[in-house]
XYZ file of N, CA, C and O in Angstrom:
664
model
N 42.229 -24.772 -174.596
C 41.515 -23.719 -175.356
C 42.004 -22.380 -175.021
O 42.211 -21.556 -176.031
N 42.273 -22.050 -173.830
C 42.853 -20.706 -173.413
C 44.211 -20.483 -174.020
O 44.518 -19.332 -174.508
N 45.057 -21.479 -174.063
C 46.443 -21.364 -174.726
C 46.230 -21.083 -176.162
O 46.875 -20.157 -176.712
N 45.291 -21.812 -176.839
C 45.052 -21.484 -178.199
C 44.602 -20.055 -178.540
O 45.072 -19.341 -179.381
N 43.676 -19.534 -177.676
C 43.109 -18.231 -177.814
C 44.204 -17.173 -177.512
O 44.413 -16.282 -178.293
N 44.960 -17.393 -176.470
C 46.008 -16.398 -176.047
C 47.081 -16.499 -177.019
O 47.671 -15.447 -177.453
N 47.411 -17.645 -177.558
C 48.494 -17.762 -178.614
C 48.100 -17.024 -179.863
O 48.890 -16.334 -180.462
N 46.788 -17.179 -180.295
C 46.307 -16.477 -181.452
C 46.267 -14.924 -181.270
O 46.681 -14.208 -182.116
N 45.908 -14.560 -180.035
C 45.893 -13.179 -179.692
C 47.314 -12.545 -179.775
O 47.533 -11.498 -180.329
N 48.267 -13.296 -179.264
C 49.627 -12.888 -179.202
C 50.188 -12.709 -180.568
O 50.894 -11.802 -181.028
N 49.862 -13.648 -181.492
C 50.294 -13.642 -182.820
C 49.639 -12.441 -183.553
O 50.307 -11.813 -184.457
N 48.465 -12.251 -183.247
C 47.712 -11.044 -183.866
C 48.329 -9.670 -183.400
O 48.538 -8.807 -184.211
N 48.574 -9.647 -182.153
C 49.155 -8.394 -181.629
C 50.537 -8.158 -181.955
O 51.009 -7.040 -182.069
N 51.351 -9.236 -182.108
C 52.806 -9.063 -182.450
C 53.117 -9.851 -183.730
O 53.935 -10.818 -183.688
N 52.656 -9.398 -184.849
C 52.992 -10.230 -186.002
C 54.355 -10.046 -186.432
O 54.894 -10.902 -187.307
N 55.123 -9.096 -186.022
C 56.473 -8.952 -186.475
C 57.524 -9.518 -185.471
O 58.700 -9.401 -185.687
N 57.038 -10.186 -184.502
C 57.889 -10.807 -183.458
C 59.004 -11.798 -184.186
O 60.179 -11.571 -183.816
N 58.658 -12.622 -185.104
C 59.686 -13.444 -185.749
C 60.767 -12.547 -186.401
O 61.962 -12.829 -186.414
N 60.243 -11.444 -187.185
C 61.164 -10.561 -187.861
C 62.143 -9.955 -186.859
O 63.299 -9.752 -187.028
N 61.580 -9.464 -185.719
C 62.368 -8.878 -184.685
C 63.405 -9.758 -184.119
O 64.589 -9.457 -183.821
N 63.009 -11.078 -183.903
C 63.945 -12.029 -183.402
C 65.019 -12.308 -184.436
O 66.252 -12.337 -184.076
N 64.676 -12.410 -185.657
C 65.756 -12.592 -186.727
C 66.643 -11.391 -186.788
O 67.892 -11.489 -186.999
N 66.053 -10.197 -186.665
C 66.903 -8.998 -186.730
C 67.948 -8.950 -185.609
O 69.106 -8.656 -185.769
N 67.494 -9.375 -184.375
C 68.298 -9.336 -183.196
C 69.527 -10.410 -183.416
O 70.584 -10.121 -183.112
N 69.033 -11.580 -183.972
C 70.130 -12.570 -184.220
C 71.103 -12.091 -185.280
O 72.298 -12.342 -185.150
N 70.663 -11.444 -186.297
C 71.595 -10.929 -187.336
C 72.541 -9.885 -186.753
O 73.691 -9.865 -187.075
N 71.953 -9.006 -185.882
C 72.819 -7.944 -185.341
C 73.829 -8.578 -184.417
O 75.034 -8.265 -184.344
N 73.527 -9.604 -183.571
C 74.378 -10.294 -182.692
C 75.469 -11.008 -183.578
O 76.636 -10.929 -183.196
N 75.044 -11.651 -184.617
C 75.981 -12.375 -185.499
C 76.905 -11.339 -186.103
O 78.189 -11.580 -186.207
N 76.445 -10.134 -186.546
C 77.320 -9.079 -187.132
C 78.323 -8.589 -186.069
O 79.517 -8.524 -186.419
N 77.993 -8.452 -184.883
C 78.960 -7.993 -183.770
C 79.937 -9.121 -183.505
O 81.134 -8.862 -183.321
N 79.526 -10.347 -183.561
C 80.433 -11.457 -183.382
C 81.515 -11.554 -184.493
O 82.690 -11.729 -184.312
N 80.952 -11.365 -185.669
C 81.945 -11.392 -186.916
C 82.887 -10.197 -186.856
O 84.043 -10.306 -187.205
N 82.339 -9.023 -186.406
C 83.136 -7.764 -186.322
C 84.247 -8.075 -185.267
O 85.379 -7.654 -185.505
N 83.892 -8.680 -184.168
C 84.969 -9.083 -183.141
C 85.981 -9.954 -183.778
O 87.197 -9.810 -183.431
N 85.533 -10.916 -184.503
C 86.601 -11.890 -185.147
C 87.480 -11.079 -186.107
O 88.681 -11.419 -186.156
N 86.945 -10.197 -186.913
C 87.702 -9.498 -187.797
C 88.784 -8.643 -187.013
O 89.913 -8.572 -187.480
N 88.399 -8.099 -185.976
C 89.322 -7.136 -185.185
C 90.372 -8.050 -184.551
O 91.528 -7.469 -184.368
N 90.153 -9.266 -184.251
C 91.190 -10.107 -183.635
C 92.016 -10.875 -184.669
O 93.047 -11.396 -184.293
N 91.509 -10.912 -185.891
C 92.230 -11.789 -186.948
C 93.523 -11.003 -187.465
O 93.472 -9.778 -187.662
N 94.593 -11.712 -187.574
C 95.848 -11.113 -187.961
C 96.073 -11.290 -189.463
O 97.000 -10.697 -190.081
N 95.319 -12.137 -190.174
C 95.512 -12.342 -191.679
C 94.656 -11.404 -192.357
O 93.348 -11.498 -192.205
N 95.229 -10.583 -193.202
C 94.468 -9.460 -193.836
C 93.294 -9.973 -194.698
O 92.218 -9.337 -194.679
N 93.534 -10.986 -195.472
C 92.492 -11.503 -196.327
C 91.222 -12.065 -195.542
O 90.103 -11.757 -195.830
N 91.602 -12.857 -194.470
C 90.558 -13.404 -193.671
C 89.842 -12.290 -192.889
O 88.656 -12.270 -192.671
N 90.609 -11.309 -192.441
C 90.090 -10.178 -191.670
C 89.061 -9.457 -192.498
O 87.940 -9.178 -192.022
N 89.459 -9.223 -193.831
C 88.572 -8.513 -194.614
C 87.227 -9.321 -194.873
O 86.174 -8.790 -195.082
N 87.438 -10.632 -195.057
C 86.225 -11.474 -195.227
C 85.323 -11.407 -193.993
O 84.097 -11.321 -194.145
N 85.793 -11.402 -192.800
C 84.996 -11.287 -191.546
C 84.255 -9.946 -191.586
O 83.124 -9.833 -191.206
N 85.019 -8.844 -191.983
C 84.415 -7.538 -192.066
C 83.207 -7.608 -192.970
O 82.082 -7.071 -192.743
N 83.479 -8.125 -194.165
C 82.364 -8.196 -195.145
C 81.241 -9.042 -194.674
O 79.997 -8.472 -194.845
N 81.436 -10.113 -194.000
C 80.309 -10.926 -193.541
C 79.533 -10.183 -192.391
O 78.296 -10.242 -192.291
N 80.291 -9.434 -191.554
C 79.680 -8.668 -190.505
C 78.785 -7.658 -191.068
O 77.611 -7.407 -190.684
N 79.292 -6.899 -192.053
C 78.541 -5.795 -192.741
C 77.271 -6.340 -193.335
O 76.159 -5.778 -193.248
N 77.407 -7.445 -194.062
C 76.196 -8.040 -194.770
C 75.226 -8.475 -193.694
O 73.987 -8.297 -193.993
N 75.683 -9.033 -192.565
C 74.719 -9.440 -191.598
C 73.950 -8.198 -190.971
O 72.757 -8.229 -190.861
N 74.746 -7.181 -190.759
C 74.027 -5.974 -190.095
C 73.223 -5.102 -191.164
O 72.317 -4.478 -190.759
N 73.531 -5.333 -192.423
C 72.671 -4.667 -193.480
C 71.299 -5.242 -193.462
O 70.368 -4.523 -193.817
N 71.088 -6.440 -193.018
C 69.784 -7.118 -193.009
C 68.945 -6.619 -191.846
O 67.648 -6.724 -191.991
N 69.522 -6.131 -190.812
C 68.829 -5.686 -189.575
C 67.671 -4.701 -189.862
O 66.539 -4.915 -189.503
N 68.024 -3.568 -190.447
C 66.911 -2.512 -190.740
C 65.794 -3.057 -191.621
O 64.708 -2.630 -191.420
N 66.158 -3.944 -192.599
C 65.103 -4.565 -193.310
C 64.145 -5.394 -192.667
O 62.998 -5.473 -192.893
N 64.783 -6.286 -191.637
C 63.923 -7.113 -190.917
C 63.145 -6.399 -189.848
O 61.978 -6.784 -189.552
N 63.782 -5.393 -189.184
C 63.005 -4.684 -188.161
C 63.433 -3.201 -188.252
O 64.493 -2.827 -187.682
N 62.683 -2.375 -188.910
C 63.005 -0.937 -189.053
C 63.171 -0.228 -187.813
O 63.838 0.776 -187.771
N 62.604 -0.727 -186.766
C 62.660 -0.027 -185.427
C 63.593 -0.692 -184.439
O 63.622 -0.411 -183.235
N 64.498 -1.560 -185.029
C 65.441 -2.161 -184.198
C 66.395 -1.166 -183.535
O 66.752 -0.244 -184.211
N 66.669 -1.394 -182.282
C 67.475 -0.373 -181.520
C 68.910 -0.281 -182.111
O 69.631 -1.243 -182.239
N 69.200 0.943 -182.564
C 70.502 1.307 -183.062
C 70.967 0.533 -184.209
O 72.237 0.257 -184.329
N 70.067 0.016 -185.087
C 70.531 -0.845 -186.191
C 71.374 -0.055 -187.201
O 72.445 -0.612 -187.636
N 71.039 1.097 -187.462
C 71.888 1.958 -188.387
C 73.166 2.335 -187.751
O 74.157 2.394 -188.382
N 73.221 2.702 -186.456
C 74.351 3.025 -185.725
C 75.361 1.886 -185.782
O 76.500 1.994 -186.072
N 74.932 0.664 -185.523
C 75.694 -0.487 -185.478
C 76.342 -0.781 -186.907
O 77.522 -1.084 -187.028
N 75.481 -0.629 -187.941
C 75.944 -0.884 -189.196
C 77.002 0.218 -189.561
O 78.095 -0.126 -190.215
N 76.713 1.450 -189.305
C 77.733 2.502 -189.618
C 79.001 2.297 -188.892
O 80.081 2.496 -189.385
N 78.930 1.795 -187.661
C 80.113 1.483 -186.832
C 80.932 0.420 -187.571
O 82.178 0.547 -187.622
N 80.323 -0.653 -188.002
C 81.077 -1.733 -188.681
C 81.662 -1.173 -190.022
O 82.784 -1.602 -190.249
N 80.941 -0.468 -190.703
C 81.501 0.084 -191.990
C 82.667 0.989 -191.726
O 83.676 0.925 -192.411
N 82.569 1.837 -190.699
C 83.654 2.747 -190.329
C 84.991 1.972 -189.930
O 85.997 2.317 -190.353
N 84.740 1.010 -189.102
C 85.872 0.176 -188.609
C 86.506 -0.557 -189.674
O 87.778 -0.551 -189.851
N 85.673 -1.063 -190.690
C 86.262 -1.802 -191.817
C 86.986 -0.943 -192.762
O 88.026 -1.192 -193.246
N 86.424 0.264 -192.966
C 87.134 1.209 -193.913
C 88.389 1.676 -193.277
O 89.410 1.857 -193.899
N 88.456 1.974 -191.918
C 89.613 2.542 -191.281
C 90.720 1.441 -191.251
O 91.917 1.790 -191.120
N 90.272 0.225 -191.184
C 91.363 -0.843 -191.042
C 92.082 -1.057 -192.371
O 93.276 -1.578 -192.303
N 91.529 -0.661 -193.587
C 92.264 -0.745 -194.856
C 91.921 0.485 -195.624
O 91.178 0.463 -196.538
N 92.613 1.604 -195.268
C 92.337 2.858 -195.907
C 92.562 2.958 -197.469
O 92.025 3.781 -198.062
N 93.358 2.059 -197.939
C 93.720 2.211 -199.382
C 92.989 1.144 -200.220
O 93.234 1.005 -201.455
N 92.070 0.479 -199.715
C 91.262 -0.561 -200.435
C 90.316 0.116 -201.345
O 89.848 1.250 -201.096
N 89.834 -0.560 -202.395
C 88.911 -0.050 -203.270
C 87.561 0.196 -202.751
O 86.825 1.145 -203.279
N 87.203 -0.434 -201.749
C 85.791 -0.293 -201.167
C 85.739 0.745 -199.976
O 84.679 1.111 -199.576
N 86.877 1.344 -199.664
C 86.888 2.233 -198.444
C 85.982 3.412 -198.687
O 85.235 3.706 -197.661
N 86.022 4.118 -199.678
C 85.260 5.384 -199.884
C 83.729 4.914 -199.947
O 82.917 5.694 -199.416
N 83.413 3.849 -200.481
C 82.043 3.348 -200.441
C 81.500 3.094 -199.068
O 80.404 3.498 -198.709
N 82.359 2.411 -198.312
C 81.952 2.116 -196.977
C 81.914 3.345 -196.143
O 80.956 3.478 -195.329
N 82.771 4.312 -196.300
C 82.636 5.615 -195.594
C 81.407 6.413 -195.910
O 80.714 6.927 -195.122
N 81.062 6.416 -197.266
C 79.808 7.091 -197.650
C 78.553 6.359 -197.068
O 77.649 7.092 -196.517
N 78.542 5.098 -197.009
C 77.360 4.333 -196.421
C 77.458 4.582 -194.937
O 76.373 4.728 -194.376
N 78.548 4.553 -194.240
C 78.582 4.752 -192.924
C 78.072 6.122 -192.485
O 77.199 6.284 -191.537
N 78.388 7.195 -193.282
C 77.876 8.486 -193.027
C 76.401 8.483 -193.110
O 75.628 9.104 -192.228
N 75.780 7.838 -194.148
C 74.400 7.827 -194.235
C 73.716 7.066 -193.062
O 72.716 7.487 -192.567
N 74.331 5.960 -192.685
C 73.845 5.312 -191.530
C 73.776 6.113 -190.254
O 72.848 6.085 -189.469
N 74.906 6.856 -190.052
C 74.934 7.675 -188.785
C 74.012 8.846 -188.840
O 73.331 9.185 -187.845
N 73.658 9.376 -190.035
C 72.702 10.405 -190.206
C 71.295 9.892 -189.959
O 70.424 10.566 -189.288
N 71.028 8.577 -190.371
C 69.723 7.983 -190.134
C 69.634 7.746 -188.610
O 68.525 7.879 -187.972
N 70.664 7.217 -188.034
C 70.662 6.975 -186.586
C 70.455 8.240 -185.829
O 69.689 8.279 -184.845
N 70.933 9.385 -186.304
C 70.771 10.692 -185.630
C 69.296 11.015 -185.662
O 68.729 11.492 -184.642
N 68.726 10.832 -186.884
C 67.235 11.122 -186.960
C 66.406 10.191 -186.089
O 65.365 10.615 -185.521
N 66.721 9.004 -185.934
C 65.924 7.943 -185.144
C 66.236 8.139 -183.654
O 65.268 8.019 -182.843
N 67.507 8.166 -183.219
C 67.787 8.010 -181.848
C 68.256 9.340 -181.165
O 68.397 9.308 -180.061
N 68.485 10.321 -181.942
C 68.902 11.628 -181.432
C 70.384 11.729 -181.302
O 71.153 10.826 -181.691
N 70.826 12.902 -180.924
C 72.254 13.307 -180.883
C 72.869 12.651 -179.643
O 72.342 12.616 -178.603
N 74.146 12.153 -179.777
C 74.918 11.754 -178.641
C 76.414 11.973 -178.966
O 76.765 12.021 -180.125
N 77.301 11.893 -177.977
C 78.692 12.269 -178.258
C 79.417 11.284 -179.099
O 80.213 11.623 -179.993
N 79.035 9.964 -179.045
C 79.728 8.936 -179.769
C 79.285 9.005 -181.252
O 80.059 8.763 -182.172
N 77.982 9.382 -181.445
C 77.539 9.512 -182.853
C 78.225 10.687 -183.511
O 78.671 10.624 -184.719
N 78.468 11.818 -182.774
C 79.184 12.899 -183.258
C 80.616 12.507 -183.520
O 81.148 12.995 -184.547
N 81.221 11.745 -182.637
C 82.609 11.255 -182.832
C 82.672 10.438 -184.150
O 83.627 10.599 -184.936
N 81.767 9.515 -184.284
C 81.823 8.628 -185.524
C 81.627 9.480 -186.902
O 82.189 9.228 -187.848
N 80.710 10.390 -186.725
C 80.501 11.334 -187.952
C 81.772 12.084 -188.166
O 82.157 12.244 -189.345
N 82.437 12.584 -187.155
C 83.731 13.329 -187.339
C 84.751 12.401 -187.938
O 85.440 12.846 -188.863
N 84.871 11.202 -187.465
C 85.942 10.282 -187.981
C 85.600 9.929 -189.392
O 86.541 9.853 -190.178
N 84.399 9.699 -189.744
C 83.963 9.475 -191.089
C 84.354 10.583 -192.067
O 84.956 10.374 -193.086
N 83.997 11.806 -191.639
C 84.352 12.924 -192.408
C 85.876 13.101 -192.612
O 86.389 13.403 -193.608
N 86.542 12.918 -191.468
C 88.034 12.988 -191.528
C 88.674 12.092 -192.475
O 89.458 12.321 -193.342
N 88.156 10.829 -192.517
C 88.717 9.766 -193.425
C 88.315 10.064 -194.786
O 89.041 9.647 -195.736
N 87.274 10.781 -195.091
C 86.850 11.190 -196.375
C 87.585 12.363 -196.893
O 87.467 12.763 -198.082
N 88.313 12.996 -196.015
C 89.144 14.233 -196.345
C 88.319 15.468 -196.200
O 88.812 16.593 -196.567
N 87.195 15.347 -195.569
C 86.331 16.626 -195.249
C 86.707 17.061 -193.825
O 85.945 16.945 -192.947
N 87.898 17.700 -193.740
C 88.464 18.006 -192.452
C 87.597 19.183 -191.736
O 87.409 18.964 -190.531
N 87.138 20.102 -192.389
C 86.420 21.219 -191.740
C 85.040 20.737 -191.126
O 84.730 21.027 -190.033
N 84.409 19.777 -191.850
C 83.176 19.207 -191.349
C 83.523 18.306 -190.120
O 82.802 18.203 -189.143
N 84.679 17.604 -190.182
C 85.083 16.718 -189.093
C 85.260 17.582 -187.760
O 84.894 17.167 -186.656
N 85.859 18.797 -187.964
C 86.141 19.674 -186.856
C 84.786 19.993 -186.103
O 84.640 19.888 -184.982
N 83.709 20.226 -186.943
C 82.448 20.571 -186.340
C 81.867 19.379 -185.504
O 81.433 19.645 -184.425
N 81.931 18.204 -186.101
C 81.419 17.082 -185.283
C 82.314 16.742 -184.087
O 81.781 16.375 -183.066
N 83.643 16.877 -184.241
C 84.523 16.677 -183.037
C 84.161 17.602 -181.926
O 84.120 17.272 -180.772
N 83.972 18.841 -182.320
C 83.650 19.931 -181.315
C 82.259 19.637 -180.619
O 82.110 19.851 -179.414
N 81.356 19.120 -181.385
C 80.049 18.682 -180.783
C 80.237 17.537 -179.836
O 79.534 17.571 -178.709
N 81.060 16.581 -180.237
C 81.285 15.437 -179.287
C 81.901 15.909 -178.051
O 81.455 15.439 -176.973
N 82.869 16.799 -178.083
C 83.659 17.229 -176.933
C 82.712 18.125 -176.085
O 82.744 17.969 -174.814
N 81.798 18.960 -176.649
C 80.987 19.782 -175.952
C 79.890 18.894 -175.165
O 79.457 19.248 -174.074
N 79.587 17.723 -175.697
C 78.628 16.845 -175.003
C 79.259 15.974 -173.937
O 78.599 15.538 -173.043
N 80.404 15.605 -174.217
C 81.201 14.702 -173.259
C 82.676 15.080 -173.342
O 83.377 14.560 -174.157
N 83.112 15.913 -172.376
C 84.401 16.502 -172.408
C 85.492 15.555 -172.142
O 86.596 15.680 -172.646
N 85.087 14.316 -171.617
C 86.183 13.265 -171.347
C 86.318 12.290 -172.467
O 86.988 11.302 -172.270
N 85.746 12.549 -173.626
C 85.929 11.674 -174.797
C 87.321 11.960 -175.471
O 87.364 12.792 -176.374
N 88.200 11.252 -174.993
C 89.618 11.548 -175.462
C 89.848 11.334 -176.889
O 90.566 12.083 -177.547
N 89.128 10.342 -177.513
C 89.262 10.117 -178.911
C 88.751 11.389 -179.712
O 89.430 11.683 -180.750
N 87.836 12.054 -179.271
C 87.416 13.249 -179.886
C 88.384 14.428 -179.788
O 88.581 15.212 -180.734
N 88.937 14.585 -178.609
C 89.969 15.533 -178.439
C 91.196 15.235 -179.377
O 91.765 16.177 -179.997
N 91.622 14.062 -179.434
C 92.737 13.642 -180.344
C 92.357 13.932 -181.765
O 93.175 14.540 -182.518
N 91.179 13.468 -182.300
C 90.759 13.750 -183.612
C 90.739 15.186 -183.969
O 91.116 15.653 -184.987
N 90.128 15.951 -182.979
C 90.067 17.473 -183.121
C 91.505 18.060 -183.329
O 91.693 18.883 -184.196
N 92.392 17.622 -182.471
C 93.770 18.118 -182.597
C 94.343 17.746 -183.997
O 95.049 18.494 -184.602
N 94.113 16.455 -184.468
C 94.658 15.994 -185.758
C 94.059 16.991 -186.854
O 94.819 17.349 -187.809
N 92.823 17.214 -186.836
C 92.179 18.065 -187.785
C 92.770 19.529 -187.852
O 92.941 20.065 -188.900
N 92.931 20.047 -186.693
C 93.599 21.320 -186.600
C 94.962 21.401 -187.193
O 95.317 22.320 -187.895
N 95.713 20.351 -186.963
C 97.059 20.144 -187.611
C 96.891 20.162 -189.122
O 97.672 20.784 -189.819
N 95.929 19.365 -189.648
C 95.739 19.232 -191.058
C 95.267 20.646 -191.701
O 95.603 20.891 -192.821
N 94.639 21.440 -190.863
C 94.197 22.714 -191.364
C 95.201 23.860 -191.013
O 94.959 24.969 -191.225
N 96.456 23.337 -190.549
C 97.596 24.271 -190.248
C 97.241 25.219 -189.122
O 97.622 26.354 -189.244
N 96.455 24.804 -188.217
C 96.036 25.676 -187.044
C 96.812 25.168 -185.847
O 96.217 24.418 -185.049
N 98.063 25.533 -185.751
C 98.964 24.918 -184.702
C 98.479 25.275 -183.312
O 98.439 24.472 -182.417
N 98.056 26.503 -183.088
C 97.645 27.005 -181.738
C 96.455 26.087 -181.272
O 96.538 25.654 -180.132
N 95.411 26.048 -182.137
C 94.267 25.206 -181.673
C 94.601 23.738 -181.523
O 93.983 23.107 -180.577
N 95.369 23.235 -182.388
C 95.878 21.821 -182.162
C 96.440 21.547 -180.872
O 96.284 20.560 -180.153
């Protein structure tokens, strides 16, 4: 009897638990597929893994809107997929969606150096170099040892013909 009552109470208090578990599985599956994509040497199969990873990670916010870093993870997958094939027809769509995901993540989880770096990289790949400089500078100011941000900042200064800053 106690198990039945406590089980009913647990279900009443945590009605979204199955959704949270599904969201967690989808995010884990997405990361696994992203890892496979990064290790795959065949371009068509790599792109298929990227697409599957992104589809899996797109489900996470719908299943559990409060899932930890769901938009950050999705944005990361989109950015990596876009950067891996810069001339593909989907690249600009992936970059635009990645930017939206990172901004949502910023609103949910707050500012951090890697989020600034990813926003900078997204803007740089979109050709918005001045905006990328701003985000790279924020990343560097929050974590001075983030070498990727220093490198990206230097690239942007070169693109803006600012040799001394580069």
